[in-house]
Amino acid sequence: MSALANHAFSKMNGIGNEIVVVDLRDSYAAVSADEARAVAQPSGVPFDQLMVLHRPRLPGTEAFIRIYNSDGSEVGACGNGMRCVVRRLFEQTGQTAVTFETKAGLLNCWQGPSPDLYTVDMGPPKFGWKDIPLAEEFRDTRYIELQIGPIDAPILHSPSVVNMGNPHAIFWVDDVNAYDLEKFGPLLENHPIFPERANITLAHIVDRDHIVMRTWERGAGLTKACGSAACATAVAAARLRRTNRIVTVTLPGGDLAIEWRERDDHVLMTGTATFEYEGRFDPALFASVA
């Protein structure tokens, strides 16, 4: 039987990013892609990301966290999900700072400037074409040759690309709502230039301190919020010298404060995390899981 059967979970959201948190630190069990997909089905607990806490592998860390998209694929980073994990942990333990290990590396998290805010150090961005990764060499990843639509009148073109724990492509537009992201998102996510697929963002720079964006999330689809995409977008805009290194990023689900810290190149994301309810997984969800 699945280790998740009848196991406790917390349903939360990070400015609209639907998150399920499961603590497996008292078990040696692992969650399979099939189990993650089983949880995400309509009769289960639909999510954008499933955050699974495992026993710490490194001294000084609170847990090793595996992160699953609703299609069962794993990702290295989820900023909104991390804030949800941090809120639950802080409420349970009284801690105000903690370090987690993820596939993207170590993430330091702490209480934000007010009790309802949480800050995640997402680490440094990566810009090299092999690090993103891309299928072919681009020396300057501030813009790459990629477009949707006719060659002489493309609908979207010349995105910036960044790895922020996972691959991101940011298309700069005048109106993020003027495009059918649900139509173009899957095509761009699975474009051959992205061997590991990519998160696709439409971003509008309002001024040097404010960006508005929407994201098609790799493995999850259209989302109200994507924390790593907000970080990638803020970094890409600053790299183009179109914004400052501290900005407010507005997503459909709400605002995030992003700082690309100059002294160490780390990206700090601050925002809320909302608790919705607790429950236990229905064992019937996993009946067909091998």
PDB file of C-alpha atoms in Angstrom:
ATOM      1  CA  MET A   1       0.000   0.000   0.000  1.00  0.00           C
ATOM      2  CA  SER A   2       1.139   3.550  -0.718  1.00  0.00           C
ATOM      3  CA  ALA A   3       2.908   5.344   2.114  1.00  0.00           C
ATOM      4  CA  LEU A   4       0.534   8.238   1.434  1.00  0.00           C
ATOM      5  CA  ALA A   5      -2.601   6.182   2.085  1.00  0.00           C
ATOM      6  CA  ASN A   6      -4.378   7.726   5.088  1.00  0.00           C
ATOM      7  CA  HIS A   7      -1.347   9.975   5.662  1.00  0.00           C
ATOM      8  CA  ALA A   8      -1.852  13.524   6.933  1.00  0.00           C
ATOM      9  CA  PHE A   9      -1.404  16.512   4.631  1.00  0.00           C
ATOM     10  CA  SER A  10      -1.816  20.280   4.728  1.00  0.00           C
ATOM     11  CA  LYS A  11      -3.548  22.083   1.856  1.00  0.00           C
ATOM     12  CA  MET A  12      -2.159  25.589   1.424  1.00  0.00           C
ATOM     13  CA  ASN A  13      -1.525  28.212  -1.211  1.00  0.00           C
ATOM     14  CA  GLY A  14       1.181  30.732  -1.921  1.00  0.00           C
ATOM     15  CA  ILE A  15      -0.634  33.737  -3.451  1.00  0.00           C
ATOM     16  CA  GLY A  16      -2.835  31.330  -5.396  1.00  0.00           C
ATOM     17  CA  ASN A  17      -0.210  28.673  -6.172  1.00  0.00           C
ATOM     18  CA  GLU A  18      -1.994  25.513  -4.952  1.00  0.00           C
ATOM     19  CA  ILE A  19       0.308  23.607  -2.595  1.00  0.00           C
ATOM     20  CA  VAL A  20       0.005  20.317  -0.700  1.00  0.00           C
ATOM     21  CA  VAL A  21       2.538  19.705   2.082  1.00  0.00           C
ATOM     22  CA  VAL A  22       3.291  16.175   3.336  1.00  0.00           C
ATOM     23  CA  ASP A  23       5.734  15.384   6.143  1.00  0.00           C
ATOM     24  CA  LEU A  24       7.394  11.976   5.685  1.00  0.00           C
ATOM     25  CA  ARG A  25      10.304  12.614   8.030  1.00  0.00           C
ATOM     26  CA  ASP A  26       9.145   9.745  10.245  1.00  0.00           C
ATOM     27  CA  SER A  27       9.351   7.304   7.325  1.00  0.00           C
ATOM     28  CA  TYR A  28      11.876   6.000   4.815  1.00  0.00           C
ATOM     29  CA  ALA A  29       9.196   5.832   2.126  1.00  0.00           C
ATOM     30  CA  ALA A  30       9.517   7.732  -1.156  1.00  0.00           C
ATOM     31  CA  VAL A  31       6.724   9.157  -3.282  1.00  0.00           C
ATOM     32  CA  SER A  32       6.511   7.966  -6.882  1.00  0.00           C
ATOM     33  CA  ALA A  33       5.328   9.951  -9.883  1.00  0.00           C
ATOM     34  CA  ASP A  34       2.220   7.741 -10.017  1.00  0.00           C
ATOM     35  CA  GLU A  35       1.403   8.553  -6.395  1.00  0.00           C
ATOM     36  CA  ALA A  36       1.825  12.283  -7.026  1.00  0.00           C
ATOM     37  CA  ARG A  37      -0.517  12.087 -10.013  1.00  0.00           C
ATOM     38  CA  ALA A  38      -3.008  10.104  -7.907  1.00  0.00           C
ATOM     39  CA  VAL A  39      -3.083  12.874  -5.296  1.00  0.00           C
ATOM     40  CA  ALA A  40      -3.564  15.539  -7.990  1.00  0.00           C
ATOM     41  CA  GLN A  41      -6.647  13.939  -9.558  1.00  0.00           C
ATOM     42  CA  PRO A  42      -9.995  15.757  -9.083  1.00  0.00           C
ATOM     43  CA  SER A  43     -11.166  13.220  -6.494  1.00  0.00           C
ATOM     44  CA  GLY A  44      -7.953  13.731  -4.529  1.00  0.00           C
ATOM     45  CA  VAL A  45      -6.339  16.998  -3.449  1.00  0.00           C
ATOM     46  CA  PRO A  46      -5.577  18.890  -6.690  1.00  0.00           C
ATOM     47  CA  PHE A  47      -2.347  20.875  -6.520  1.00  0.00           C
ATOM     48  CA  ASP A  48       0.190  22.780  -8.562  1.00  0.00           C
ATOM     49  CA  GLN A  49       3.047  21.450  -6.405  1.00  0.00           C
ATOM     50  CA  LEU A  50       3.324  18.662  -3.850  1.00  0.00           C
ATOM     51  CA  MET A  51       6.006  19.386  -1.233  1.00  0.00           C
ATOM     52  CA  VAL A  52       7.253  16.205   0.473  1.00  0.00           C
ATOM     53  CA  LEU A  53       9.522  16.503   3.518  1.00  0.00           C
ATOM     54  CA  HIS A  54      11.979  13.641   4.032  1.00  0.00           C
ATOM     55  CA  ARG A  55      14.568  12.994   6.744  1.00  0.00           C
ATOM     56  CA  PRO A  56      17.478  15.460   6.499  1.00  0.00           C
ATOM     57  CA  ARG A  57      20.493  14.207   4.603  1.00  0.00           C
ATOM     58  CA  LEU A  58      22.868  16.984   5.664  1.00  0.00           C
ATOM     59  CA  PRO A  59      23.749  18.248   9.153  1.00  0.00           C
ATOM     60  CA  GLY A  60      22.123  21.571   9.953  1.00  0.00           C
ATOM     61  CA  THR A  61      19.170  21.081   7.611  1.00  0.00           C
ATOM     62  CA  GLU A  62      15.576  20.550   8.713  1.00  0.00           C
ATOM     63  CA  ALA A  63      14.555  18.216   5.880  1.00  0.00           C
ATOM     64  CA  PHE A  64      15.269  17.112   2.342  1.00  0.00           C
ATOM     65  CA  ILE A  65      12.326  18.273   0.245  1.00  0.00           C
ATOM     66  CA  ARG A  66      11.197  16.645  -2.991  1.00  0.00           C
ATOM     67  CA  ILE A  67       8.873  18.732  -5.123  1.00  0.00           C
ATOM     68  CA  TYR A  68       6.366  17.274  -7.591  1.00  0.00           C
ATOM     69  CA  ASN A  69       4.274  18.937 -10.268  1.00  0.00           C
ATOM     70  CA  SER A  70       0.715  17.763 -10.811  1.00  0.00           C
ATOM     71  CA  ASP A  71       1.860  15.629 -13.773  1.00  0.00           C
ATOM     72  CA  GLY A  72       4.194  13.696 -11.467  1.00  0.00           C
ATOM     73  CA  SER A  73       7.414  15.298 -12.715  1.00  0.00           C
ATOM     74  CA  GLU A  74       9.943  16.571 -10.170  1.00  0.00           C
ATOM     75  CA  VAL A  75      11.386  20.066  -9.981  1.00  0.00           C
ATOM     76  CA  GLY A  76      14.286  21.542  -8.084  1.00  0.00           C
ATOM     77  CA  ALA A  77      12.625  24.660  -6.727  1.00  0.00           C
ATOM     78  CA  CYS A  78       9.232  26.096  -5.828  1.00  0.00           C
ATOM     79  CA  GLY A  79       9.379  29.369  -3.970  1.00  0.00           C
ATOM     80  CA  ASN A  80       5.666  29.579  -3.179  1.00  0.00           C
ATOM     81  CA  GLY A  81       5.688  25.992  -1.927  1.00  0.00           C
ATOM     82  CA  MET A  82       8.700  26.678   0.272  1.00  0.00           C
ATOM     83  CA  ARG A  83       6.896  29.557   1.979  1.00  0.00           C
ATOM     84  CA  CYS A  84       3.991  27.210   2.716  1.00  0.00           C
ATOM     85  CA  VAL A  85       6.344  24.639   4.228  1.00  0.00           C
ATOM     86  CA  VAL A  86       8.030  27.343   6.291  1.00  0.00           C
ATOM     87  CA  ARG A  87       4.746  28.678   7.665  1.00  0.00           C
ATOM     88  CA  ARG A  88       3.598  25.235   8.837  1.00  0.00           C
ATOM     89  CA  LEU A  89       6.968  24.461  10.393  1.00  0.00           C
ATOM     90  CA  PHE A  90       7.247  27.811  12.167  1.00  0.00           C
ATOM     91  CA  GLU A  91       3.712  27.446  13.547  1.00  0.00           C
ATOM     92  CA  GLN A  92       4.512  23.970  14.869  1.00  0.00           C
ATOM     93  CA  THR A  93       7.964  24.641  16.307  1.00  0.00           C
ATOM     94  CA  GLY A  94       8.229  28.366  16.996  1.00  0.00           C
ATOM     95  CA  GLN A  95      11.331  28.611  14.797  1.00  0.00           C
ATOM     96  CA  THR A  96      11.990  31.788  12.836  1.00  0.00           C
ATOM     97  CA  ALA A  97      14.792  30.570  10.547  1.00  0.00           C
ATOM     98  CA  VAL A  98      15.511  27.230   8.911  1.00  0.00           C
ATOM     99  CA  THR A  99      17.564  25.578   6.166  1.00  0.00           C
ATOM    100  CA  PHE A 100      16.203  22.956   3.766  1.00  0.00           C
ATOM    101  CA  GLU A 101      17.893  20.823   1.138  1.00  0.00           C
ATOM    102  CA  THR A 102      16.267  20.438  -2.304  1.00  0.00           C
ATOM    103  CA  LYS A 103      17.442  19.121  -5.641  1.00  0.00           C
ATOM    104  CA  ALA A 104      18.377  22.723  -6.459  1.00  0.00           C
ATOM    105  CA  GLY A 105      20.623  22.937  -3.377  1.00  0.00           C
ATOM    106  CA  LEU A 106      20.304  24.452   0.085  1.00  0.00           C
ATOM    107  CA  LEU A 107      17.555  26.997   0.717  1.00  0.00           C
ATOM    108  CA  ASN A 108      17.598  29.291   3.728  1.00  0.00           C
ATOM    109  CA  CYS A 109      14.223  30.597   4.881  1.00  0.00           C
ATOM    110  CA  TRP A 110      13.214  33.003   7.635  1.00  0.00           C
ATOM    111  CA  GLN A 111      10.388  35.046   9.073  1.00  0.00           C
ATOM    112  CA  GLY A 112       9.728  38.093   6.934  1.00  0.00           C
ATOM    113  CA  PRO A 113       9.396  41.710   8.048  1.00  0.00           C
ATOM    114  CA  SER A 114       5.902  40.996   9.461  1.00  0.00           C
ATOM    115  CA  PRO A 115       4.330  37.855  10.981  1.00  0.00           C
ATOM    116  CA  ASP A 116       2.388  36.994   7.807  1.00  0.00           C
ATOM    117  CA  LEU A 117       5.414  37.223   5.498  1.00  0.00           C
ATOM    118  CA  TYR A 118       8.096  34.613   4.822  1.00  0.00           C
ATOM    119  CA  THR A 119      11.400  35.013   2.969  1.00  0.00           C
ATOM    120  CA  VAL A 120      13.101  32.300   0.924  1.00  0.00           C
ATOM    121  CA  ASP A 121      16.686  32.620  -0.310  1.00  0.00           C
ATOM    122  CA  MET A 122      16.361  31.028  -3.745  1.00  0.00           C
ATOM    123  CA  GLY A 123      20.108  31.104  -4.332  1.00  0.00           C
ATOM    124  CA  PRO A 124      21.944  32.561  -7.339  1.00  0.00           C
ATOM    125  CA  PRO A 125      20.490  32.492 -10.862  1.00  0.00           C
ATOM    126  CA  LYS A 126      22.264  30.715 -13.714  1.00  0.00           C
ATOM    127  CA  PHE A 127      22.588  32.205 -17.186  1.00  0.00           C
ATOM    128  CA  GLY A 128      24.826  29.831 -19.148  1.00  0.00           C
ATOM    129  CA  TRP A 129      23.045  28.055 -21.995  1.00  0.00           C
ATOM    130  CA  LYS A 130      24.162  24.654 -20.695  1.00  0.00           C
ATOM    131  CA  ASP A 131      22.951  25.512 -17.184  1.00  0.00           C
ATOM    132  CA  ILE A 132      19.435  26.513 -18.213  1.00  0.00           C
ATOM    133  CA  PRO A 133      19.654  24.121 -20.196  1.00  0.00           C
ATOM    134  CA  LEU A 134      19.208  24.902 -23.890  1.00  0.00           C
ATOM    135  CA  ALA A 135      19.609  22.465 -26.753  1.00  0.00           C
ATOM    136  CA  GLU A 136      21.984  24.770 -28.630  1.00  0.00           C
ATOM    137  CA  GLU A 137      24.505  27.452 -27.758  1.00  0.00           C
ATOM    138  CA  PHE A 138      23.454  31.049 -27.151  1.00  0.00           C
ATOM    139  CA  ARG A 139      26.273  33.236 -25.880  1.00  0.00           C
ATOM    140  CA  ASP A 140      23.888  35.936 -24.650  1.00  0.00           C
ATOM    141  CA  THR A 141      20.858  34.522 -22.850  1.00  0.00           C
ATOM    142  CA  ARG A 142      19.374  37.940 -22.134  1.00  0.00           C
ATOM    143  CA  TYR A 143      17.556  37.291 -25.425  1.00  0.00           C
ATOM    144  CA  ILE A 144      17.456  34.116 -27.501  1.00  0.00           C
ATOM    145  CA  GLU A 145      16.085  33.377 -30.951  1.00  0.00           C
ATOM    146  CA  LEU A 146      12.690  31.808 -30.312  1.00  0.00           C
ATOM    147  CA  GLN A 147       9.310  32.863 -31.587  1.00  0.00           C
ATOM    148  CA  ILE A 148       5.699  31.819 -32.024  1.00  0.00           C
ATOM    149  CA  GLY A 149       3.836  32.874 -35.168  1.00  0.00           C
ATOM    150  CA  PRO A 150       4.871  34.067 -38.644  1.00  0.00           C
ATOM    151  CA  ILE A 151       8.549  34.882 -39.139  1.00  0.00           C
ATOM    152  CA  ASP A 152       7.780  38.414 -40.339  1.00  0.00           C
ATOM    153  CA  ALA A 153       5.149  39.085 -37.644  1.00  0.00           C
ATOM    154  CA  PRO A 154       5.751  36.852 -34.622  1.00  0.00           C
ATOM    155  CA  ILE A 155       3.203  36.801 -31.822  1.00  0.00           C
ATOM    156  CA  LEU A 156       5.864  36.230 -29.168  1.00  0.00           C
ATOM    157  CA  HIS A 157       9.616  36.404 -29.677  1.00  0.00           C
ATOM    158  CA  SER A 158      13.089  36.874 -28.183  1.00  0.00           C
ATOM    159  CA  PRO A 159      12.644  35.664 -24.606  1.00  0.00           C
ATOM    160  CA  SER A 160      15.165  36.035 -21.825  1.00  0.00           C
ATOM    161  CA  VAL A 161      16.141  32.685 -20.306  1.00  0.00           C
ATOM    162  CA  VAL A 162      17.258  31.976 -16.736  1.00  0.00           C
ATOM    163  CA  ASN A 163      17.672  28.935 -14.531  1.00  0.00           C
ATOM    164  CA  MET A 164      16.230  29.654 -11.093  1.00  0.00           C
ATOM    165  CA  GLY A 165      16.314  26.073  -9.816  1.00  0.00           C
ATOM    166  CA  ASN A 166      14.423  25.177 -12.984  1.00  0.00           C
ATOM    167  CA  PRO A 167      14.369  26.542 -16.565  1.00  0.00           C
ATOM    168  CA  HIS A 168      12.494  29.781 -17.304  1.00  0.00           C
ATOM    169  CA  ALA A 169      11.773  31.703 -20.495  1.00  0.00           C
ATOM    170  CA  ILE A 170      10.412  35.248 -20.140  1.00  0.00           C
ATOM    171  CA  PHE A 171       8.698  37.018 -23.040  1.00  0.00           C
ATOM    172  CA  TRP A 172       8.483  40.808 -22.674  1.00  0.00           C
ATOM    173  CA  VAL A 173       5.066  42.165 -23.670  1.00  0.00           C
ATOM    174  CA  ASP A 174       2.952  45.298 -23.248  1.00  0.00           C
ATOM    175  CA  ASP A 175      -0.077  43.454 -21.862  1.00  0.00           C
ATOM    176  CA  VAL A 176       0.239  40.052 -20.200  1.00  0.00           C
ATOM    177  CA  ASN A 177      -3.489  39.400 -20.663  1.00  0.00           C
ATOM    178  CA  ALA A 178      -3.485  40.049 -24.408  1.00  0.00           C
ATOM    179  CA  TYR A 179      -2.160  36.581 -25.265  1.00  0.00           C
ATOM    180  CA  ASP A 180      -3.715  33.128 -25.058  1.00  0.00           C
ATOM    181  CA  LEU A 181      -1.124  31.677 -22.703  1.00  0.00           C
ATOM    182  CA  GLU A 182      -3.171  28.497 -22.320  1.00  0.00           C
ATOM    183  CA  LYS A 183      -2.673  27.938 -26.061  1.00  0.00           C
ATOM    184  CA  PHE A 184       0.942  29.032 -26.440  1.00  0.00           C
ATOM    185  CA  GLY A 185       2.208  27.789 -23.082  1.00  0.00           C
ATOM    186  CA  PRO A 186       2.256  24.043 -23.890  1.00  0.00           C
ATOM    187  CA  LEU A 187       3.911  24.657 -27.274  1.00  0.00           C
ATOM    188  CA  LEU A 188       6.685  26.733 -25.741  1.00  0.00           C
ATOM    189  CA  GLU A 189       7.114  24.553 -22.642  1.00  0.00           C
ATOM    190  CA  ASN A 190       7.811  21.571 -24.896  1.00  0.00           C
ATOM    191  CA  HIS A 191       9.802  23.401 -27.586  1.00  0.00           C
ATOM    192  CA  PRO A 192      12.894  21.420 -28.695  1.00  0.00           C
ATOM    193  CA  ILE A 193      15.157  24.266 -27.549  1.00  0.00           C
ATOM    194  CA  PHE A 194      14.310  23.242 -23.945  1.00  0.00           C
ATOM    195  CA  PRO A 195      15.510  19.645 -23.412  1.00  0.00           C
ATOM    196  CA  GLU A 196      14.083  19.661 -19.852  1.00  0.00           C
ATOM    197  CA  ARG A 197      11.035  21.736 -20.827  1.00  0.00           C
ATOM    198  CA  ALA A 198      10.600  25.232 -19.384  1.00  0.00           C
ATOM    199  CA  ASN A 199       8.345  27.553 -17.436  1.00  0.00           C
ATOM    200  CA  ILE A 200       6.914  30.158 -19.798  1.00  0.00           C
ATOM    201  CA  THR A 201       6.247  33.686 -18.537  1.00  0.00           C
ATOM    202  CA  LEU A 202       4.710  36.785 -20.089  1.00  0.00           C
ATOM    203  CA  ALA A 203       6.017  39.901 -18.340  1.00  0.00           C
ATOM    204  CA  HIS A 204       5.255  43.613 -18.560  1.00  0.00           C
ATOM    205  CA  ILE A 205       7.616  46.123 -16.969  1.00  0.00           C
ATOM    206  CA  VAL A 206       5.463  48.835 -15.407  1.00  0.00           C
ATOM    207  CA  ASP A 207       8.394  50.860 -14.087  1.00  0.00           C
ATOM    208  CA  ARG A 208      11.807  50.279 -12.528  1.00  0.00           C
ATOM    209  CA  ASP A 209      10.225  48.965  -9.332  1.00  0.00           C
ATOM    210  CA  HIS A 210       7.254  46.978 -10.635  1.00  0.00           C
ATOM    211  CA  ILE A 211       6.656  44.029 -12.993  1.00  0.00           C
ATOM    212  CA  VAL A 212       3.362  42.338 -13.908  1.00  0.00           C
ATOM    213  CA  MET A 213       3.501  38.717 -15.103  1.00  0.00           C
ATOM    214  CA  ARG A 214       1.608  35.509 -15.900  1.00  0.00           C
ATOM    215  CA  THR A 215       3.134  32.031 -16.084  1.00  0.00           C
ATOM    216  CA  TRP A 216       2.504  28.705 -17.758  1.00  0.00           C
ATOM    217  CA  GLU A 217       4.237  26.369 -15.313  1.00  0.00           C
ATOM    218  CA  ARG A 218       6.175  23.358 -16.551  1.00  0.00           C
ATOM    219  CA  GLY A 219       4.284  20.218 -15.569  1.00  0.00           C
ATOM    220  CA  ALA A 220       1.429  22.141 -13.922  1.00  0.00           C
ATOM    221  CA  GLY A 221      -0.064  24.462 -16.560  1.00  0.00           C
ATOM    222  CA  LEU A 222      -1.555  27.911 -16.167  1.00  0.00           C
ATOM    223  CA  THR A 223      -1.032  29.044 -12.584  1.00  0.00           C
ATOM    224  CA  LYS A 224      -2.039  31.986 -10.443  1.00  0.00           C
ATOM    225  CA  ALA A 225       1.499  32.245  -9.135  1.00  0.00           C
ATOM    226  CA  CYS A 226       4.976  30.804  -9.636  1.00  0.00           C
ATOM    227  CA  GLY A 227       7.628  31.968  -7.191  1.00  0.00           C
ATOM    228  CA  SER A 228      10.664  30.799  -9.130  1.00  0.00           C
ATOM    229  CA  ALA A 229       9.234  32.475 -12.263  1.00  0.00           C
ATOM    230  CA  ALA A 230       8.842  35.736 -10.333  1.00  0.00           C
ATOM    231  CA  CYS A 231      12.491  35.475  -9.289  1.00  0.00           C
ATOM    232  CA  ALA A 232      13.633  34.629 -12.815  1.00  0.00           C
ATOM    233  CA  THR A 233      11.632  37.513 -14.274  1.00  0.00           C
ATOM    234  CA  ALA A 234      12.970  40.040 -11.773  1.00  0.00           C
ATOM    235  CA  VAL A 235      16.539  38.901 -12.436  1.00  0.00           C
ATOM    236  CA  ALA A 236      16.082  38.967 -16.213  1.00  0.00           C
ATOM    237  CA  ALA A 237      14.629  42.488 -16.096  1.00  0.00           C
ATOM    238  CA  ALA A 238      17.465  43.781 -13.908  1.00  0.00           C
ATOM    239  CA  ARG A 239      19.978  42.071 -16.168  1.00  0.00           C
ATOM    240  CA  LEU A 240      18.537  44.046 -19.080  1.00  0.00           C
ATOM    241  CA  ARG A 241      18.874  47.183 -16.905  1.00  0.00           C
ATOM    242  CA  ARG A 242      15.146  47.809 -17.237  1.00  0.00           C
ATOM    243  CA  THR A 243      14.429  47.570 -13.498  1.00  0.00           C
ATOM    244  CA  ASN A 244      16.170  47.927 -10.156  1.00  0.00           C
ATOM    245  CA  ARG A 245      17.407  44.903  -8.245  1.00  0.00           C
ATOM    246  CA  ILE A 246      14.533  45.194  -5.742  1.00  0.00           C
ATOM    247  CA  VAL A 247      11.081  45.016  -7.327  1.00  0.00           C
ATOM    248  CA  THR A 248       7.458  44.160  -6.655  1.00  0.00           C
ATOM    249  CA  VAL A 249       6.227  41.417  -8.958  1.00  0.00           C
ATOM    250  CA  THR A 250       2.465  41.231  -9.453  1.00  0.00           C
ATOM    251  CA  LEU A 251       1.036  37.831 -10.378  1.00  0.00           C
ATOM    252  CA  PRO A 252      -2.644  36.905 -10.835  1.00  0.00           C
ATOM    253  CA  GLY A 253      -2.700  35.612  -7.243  1.00  0.00           C
ATOM    254  CA  GLY A 254      -0.963  38.572  -5.599  1.00  0.00           C
ATOM    255  CA  ASP A 255       2.361  40.328  -5.092  1.00  0.00           C
ATOM    256  CA  LEU A 256       5.854  39.114  -4.248  1.00  0.00           C
ATOM    257  CA  ALA A 257       8.826  41.209  -3.188  1.00  0.00           C
ATOM    258  CA  ILE A 258      11.968  40.104  -5.033  1.00  0.00           C
ATOM    259  CA  GLU A 259      15.513  41.237  -4.316  1.00  0.00           C
ATOM    260  CA  TRP A 260      18.496  40.191  -6.425  1.00  0.00           C
ATOM    261  CA  ARG A 261      21.115  40.807  -3.762  1.00  0.00           C
ATOM    262  CA  GLU A 262      24.220  42.410  -5.157  1.00  0.00           C
ATOM    263  CA  ARG A 263      26.730  41.271  -2.533  1.00  0.00           C
ATOM    264  CA  ASP A 264      26.330  37.539  -3.174  1.00  0.00           C
ATOM    265  CA  ASP A 265      24.082  37.256  -6.276  1.00  0.00           C
ATOM    266  CA  HIS A 266      21.350  35.479  -4.287  1.00  0.00           C
ATOM    267  CA  VAL A 267      17.660  36.060  -5.039  1.00  0.00           C
ATOM    268  CA  LEU A 268      15.375  36.668  -2.058  1.00  0.00           C
ATOM    269  CA  MET A 269      11.623  36.181  -2.383  1.00  0.00           C
ATOM    270  CA  THR A 270       9.198  37.480   0.267  1.00  0.00           C
ATOM    271  CA  GLY A 271       5.467  36.841   0.358  1.00  0.00           C
ATOM    272  CA  THR A 272       2.544  35.330   2.203  1.00  0.00           C
ATOM    273  CA  ALA A 273       1.511  31.702   2.675  1.00  0.00           C
ATOM    274  CA  THR A 274      -2.124  30.782   3.309  1.00  0.00           C
ATOM    275  CA  PHE A 275      -3.281  27.728   5.255  1.00  0.00           C
ATOM    276  CA  GLU A 276      -6.532  26.221   3.956  1.00  0.00           C
ATOM    277  CA  TYR A 277      -7.149  22.913   5.729  1.00  0.00           C
ATOM    278  CA  GLU A 278      -5.677  19.645   6.971  1.00  0.00           C
ATOM    279  CA  GLY A 279      -6.764  16.146   6.042  1.00  0.00           C
ATOM    280  CA  ARG A 280      -5.737  12.575   5.329  1.00  0.00           C
ATOM    281  CA  PHE A 281      -5.374  11.015   1.902  1.00  0.00           C
ATOM    282  CA  ASP A 282      -8.122   8.565   0.961  1.00  0.00           C
ATOM    283  CA  PRO A 283      -6.446   5.151   0.433  1.00  0.00           C
ATOM    284  CA  ALA A 284      -8.757   4.620  -2.560  1.00  0.00           C
ATOM    285  CA  LEU A 285      -6.755   7.261  -4.462  1.00  0.00           C
ATOM    286  CA  PHE A 286      -3.822   4.837  -4.666  1.00  0.00           C
ATOM    287  CA  ALA A 287      -5.744   1.667  -5.545  1.00  0.00           C
ATOM    288  CA  SER A 288      -4.326   1.549  -9.074  1.00  0.00           C
ATOM    289  CA  VAL A 289      -0.807   2.592  -8.096  1.00  0.00           C
ATOM    290  CA  ALA A 290       1.676  -0.271  -8.358  1.00  0.00           C
TER     291      ALA A 290
END
